[in-house]
Coordinates of C-alpha atoms in Angstrom, one line a residue:
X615 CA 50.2 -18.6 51.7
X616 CA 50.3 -15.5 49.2
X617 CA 46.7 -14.8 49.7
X618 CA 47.5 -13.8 53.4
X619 CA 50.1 -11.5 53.2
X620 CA 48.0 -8.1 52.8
X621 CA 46.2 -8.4 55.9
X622 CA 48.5 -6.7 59.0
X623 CA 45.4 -5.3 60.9
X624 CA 41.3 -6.1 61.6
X625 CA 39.5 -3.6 63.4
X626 CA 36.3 -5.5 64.2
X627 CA 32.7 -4.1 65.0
X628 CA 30.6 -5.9 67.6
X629 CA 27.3 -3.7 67.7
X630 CA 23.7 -4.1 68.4
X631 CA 21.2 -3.6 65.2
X632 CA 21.6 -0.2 63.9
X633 CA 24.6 1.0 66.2
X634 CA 25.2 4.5 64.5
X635 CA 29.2 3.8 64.2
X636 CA 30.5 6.9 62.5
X637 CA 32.8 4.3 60.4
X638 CA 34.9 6.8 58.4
X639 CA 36.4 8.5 62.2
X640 CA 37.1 5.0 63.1
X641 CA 38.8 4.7 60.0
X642 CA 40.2 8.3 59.9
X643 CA 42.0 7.4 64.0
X644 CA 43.1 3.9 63.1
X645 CA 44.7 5.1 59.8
X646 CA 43.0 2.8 58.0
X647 CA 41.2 3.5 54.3
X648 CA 39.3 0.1 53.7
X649 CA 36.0 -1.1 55.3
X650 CA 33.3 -3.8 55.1
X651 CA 30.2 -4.4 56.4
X652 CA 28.9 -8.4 56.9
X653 CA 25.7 -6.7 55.9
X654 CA 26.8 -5.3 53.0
X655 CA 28.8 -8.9 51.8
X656 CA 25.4 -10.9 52.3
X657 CA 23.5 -8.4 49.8
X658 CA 24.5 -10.6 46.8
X659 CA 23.4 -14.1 48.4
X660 CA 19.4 -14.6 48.3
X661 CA 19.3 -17.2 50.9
X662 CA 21.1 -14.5 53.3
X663 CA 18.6 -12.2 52.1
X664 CA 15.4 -14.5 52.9
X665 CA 16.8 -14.7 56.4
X666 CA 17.5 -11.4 56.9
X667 CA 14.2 -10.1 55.6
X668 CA 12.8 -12.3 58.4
X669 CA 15.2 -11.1 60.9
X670 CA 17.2 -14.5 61.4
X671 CA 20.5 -15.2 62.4
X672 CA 22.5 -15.9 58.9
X673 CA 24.9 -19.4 59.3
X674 CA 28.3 -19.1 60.4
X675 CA 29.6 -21.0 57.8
X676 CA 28.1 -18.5 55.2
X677 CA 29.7 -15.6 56.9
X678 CA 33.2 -17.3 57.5
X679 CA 32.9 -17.6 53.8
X680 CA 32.2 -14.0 52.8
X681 CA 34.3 -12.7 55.1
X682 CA 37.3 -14.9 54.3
X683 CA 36.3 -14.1 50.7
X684 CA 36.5 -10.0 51.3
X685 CA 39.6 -10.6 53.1
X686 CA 41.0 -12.9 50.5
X687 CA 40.1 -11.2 47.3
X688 CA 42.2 -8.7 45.6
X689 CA 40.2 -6.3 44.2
X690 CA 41.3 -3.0 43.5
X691 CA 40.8 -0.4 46.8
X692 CA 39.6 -3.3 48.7
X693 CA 43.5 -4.2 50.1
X694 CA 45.9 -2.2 51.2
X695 CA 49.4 -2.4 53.3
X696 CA 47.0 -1.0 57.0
X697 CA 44.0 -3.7 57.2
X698 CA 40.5 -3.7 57.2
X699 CA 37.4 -2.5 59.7
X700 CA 34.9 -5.1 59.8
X701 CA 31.7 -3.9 61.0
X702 CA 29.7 -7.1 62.1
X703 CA 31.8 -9.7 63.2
X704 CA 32.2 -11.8 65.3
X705 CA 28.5 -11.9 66.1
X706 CA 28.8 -16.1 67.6
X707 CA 30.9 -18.2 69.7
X708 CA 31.4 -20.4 66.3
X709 CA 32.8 -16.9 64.7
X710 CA 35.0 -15.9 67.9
X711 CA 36.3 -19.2 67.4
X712 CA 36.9 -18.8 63.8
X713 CA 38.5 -15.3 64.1
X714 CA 41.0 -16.8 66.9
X715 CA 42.2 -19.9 64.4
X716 CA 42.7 -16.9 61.7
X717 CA 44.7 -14.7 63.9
X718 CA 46.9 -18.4 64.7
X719 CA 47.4 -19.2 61.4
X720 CA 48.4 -15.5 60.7
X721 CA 50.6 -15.6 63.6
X722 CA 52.0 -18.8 62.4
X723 CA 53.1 -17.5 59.3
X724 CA 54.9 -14.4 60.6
X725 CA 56.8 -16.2 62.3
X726 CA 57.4 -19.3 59.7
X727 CA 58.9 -15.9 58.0
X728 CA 60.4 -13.8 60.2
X729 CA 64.1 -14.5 59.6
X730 CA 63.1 -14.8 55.9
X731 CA 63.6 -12.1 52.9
X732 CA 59.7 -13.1 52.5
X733 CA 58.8 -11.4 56.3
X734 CA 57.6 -8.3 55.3
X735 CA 55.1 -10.0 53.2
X736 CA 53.7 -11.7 56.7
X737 CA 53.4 -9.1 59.4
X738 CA 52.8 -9.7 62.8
X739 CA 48.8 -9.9 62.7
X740 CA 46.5 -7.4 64.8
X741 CA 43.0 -7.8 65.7
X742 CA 40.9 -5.4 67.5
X743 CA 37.2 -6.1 68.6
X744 CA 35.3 -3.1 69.8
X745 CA 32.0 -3.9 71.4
X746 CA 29.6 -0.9 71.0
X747 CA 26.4 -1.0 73.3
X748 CA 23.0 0.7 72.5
X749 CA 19.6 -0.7 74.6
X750 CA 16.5 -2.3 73.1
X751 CA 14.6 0.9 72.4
X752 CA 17.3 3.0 70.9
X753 CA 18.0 0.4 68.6
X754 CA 14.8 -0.3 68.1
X755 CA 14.0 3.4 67.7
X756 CA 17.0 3.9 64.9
X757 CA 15.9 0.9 62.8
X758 CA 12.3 2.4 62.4
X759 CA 13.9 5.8 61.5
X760 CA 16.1 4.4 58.6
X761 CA 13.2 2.5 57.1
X762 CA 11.4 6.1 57.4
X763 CA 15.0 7.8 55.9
X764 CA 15.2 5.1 53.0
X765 CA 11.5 5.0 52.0
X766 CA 11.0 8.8 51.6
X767 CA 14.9 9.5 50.0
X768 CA 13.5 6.5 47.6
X769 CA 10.0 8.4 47.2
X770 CA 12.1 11.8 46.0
X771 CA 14.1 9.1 43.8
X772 CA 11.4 7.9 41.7
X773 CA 9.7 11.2 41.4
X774 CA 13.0 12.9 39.9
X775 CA 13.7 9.5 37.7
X776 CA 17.3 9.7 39.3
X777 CA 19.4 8.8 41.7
X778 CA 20.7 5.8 43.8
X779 CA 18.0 3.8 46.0
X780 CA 18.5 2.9 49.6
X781 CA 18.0 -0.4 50.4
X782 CA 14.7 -0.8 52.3
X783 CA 14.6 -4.0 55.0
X784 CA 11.7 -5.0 55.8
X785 CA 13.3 -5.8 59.6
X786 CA 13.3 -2.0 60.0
X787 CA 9.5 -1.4 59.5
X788 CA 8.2 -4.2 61.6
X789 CA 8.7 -3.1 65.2
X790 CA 8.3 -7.2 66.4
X791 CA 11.1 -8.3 63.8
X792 CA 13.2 -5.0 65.4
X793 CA 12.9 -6.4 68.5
X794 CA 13.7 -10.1 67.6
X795 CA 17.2 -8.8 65.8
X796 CA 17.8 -7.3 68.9
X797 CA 17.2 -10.3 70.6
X798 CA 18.9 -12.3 68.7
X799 CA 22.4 -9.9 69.0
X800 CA 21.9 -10.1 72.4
X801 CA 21.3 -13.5 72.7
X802 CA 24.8 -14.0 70.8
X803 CA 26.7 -11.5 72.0
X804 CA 26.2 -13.3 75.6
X805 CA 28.3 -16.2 73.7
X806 CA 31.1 -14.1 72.3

C-alpha cells in the first residue's frame, strides 16, 4: 500500500489532438507543480511509437501501465504532497473504467486508515476530468502548424550545431492521418 500514499489529487485532460491547453495555468489555479503527458510516457516504447506514427489508437493495457508507472514511481520532482495533471487520459471506456477502480481502491484505503496514526499517509482521493472541445479543422489546422513549428525550430537547430530538437510526428504533416487521430478521439470520447 506504500506506493499509494503520495497521490491526494488527478487533474485529468480529456482533449482532442492538439488541444492548446496552457498546462502550466492549470497547474498554477489547481496549485499543483507536477504534470504528465500520456504522449510524453509512450516516447520511450517503440511499439507505442510505430502506432502513433501511423496515427493508431495505443492499447489500454499499455497506457494503464505507463500511467500507473508515472503515478507509482518515485522519482525526484515527479511526486509531491498536491497530485498530478494528466494530460491524455482517459481516452476509452476500458480507461474510464480503469480510473474508476483506482479512485476505489484509493478510497478504500483512506478509509482502511482513517482512524489510524497511518491516515495522513492515505488522503481522501480526488479526481477531476476536464473535457476540452476543439472541431475537426482547428485541430486539424494546429497539428499542421506544429509539424511546420518543429521542422523549421529543428532547421535553425542544425544550422547553429545546438540546441534541443522538437519531436517531429509524422501524424502532424499528413493532413489524412490528422484527420484519422481526430477521428479516432472522437470515436472514443463518445465511449467515455
Amino acid at each position: 500500500h506504500w506506493v499509494l500514499t503520495a497521490l491526494l489529487s488527478l487533474l485529468l485532460l480529456l482533449l482532442p489532438p492538439l488541444q492548446g491547453v496552457n498546462t502550466p495555468h492549470i497547474l498554477k489555479t489547481r496549485g499543483l507543480t507536477k504534470h504528465f503527458t500520456i504522449s510524453g510516457l509512450l516516447e520511450s516504447y517503440p511499439e507505442a511509437r510505430r502506432l502513433v506514427d501511423a496515427g493508431e489508437m495505443i492499447p489500454d493495457q499499455m497506457v494503464g501501465d505507463l500511467l500507473l508507472e508515472a503515478l507509482l514511481l518515485d522519482e525526484p520532482g515527479l511526486q509531491d504532497d498536491l497530485g498530478f495533471v494528466v494530460d491524455g487520459f482517459p481516452r476509452t471506456a476500458c480507461q474510464v473504467d480503469f480510473l474508476k477502480l483506482l479512485y476505489d481502491k484509493l478510497l478504500a484505503l483512506h478509509l482502511e486508515y482513517a482512524d489510524t496514526s497511518r491516515a495522513i499517509a492515505f488522503p481522501r482521493p480526488s479526481f477531476k476530468v476536464v473535457v476540452l472541445y476543439v472541431d475537426e479543422e482547428t485541430s486539424i489546422r494546429r497539428q499542421l502548424q506544429r509539424a511546420r513549428v518543429a521542422n523549421l525550430h529543428n532547421r535553425r537547430v542544425l544550422d547553429a550545431g545546438a540546441g534541443h530538437f522538437f519531436e517531429e510526428r509524422s501524424t502532424d504533416t499528413d493532413i489524412d492521418k490528422c484527420r484519422k487521430r481526430y477521428a479516432i478521439f472522437k470515436t472514443h470520447y463518445a465511449a467515455t
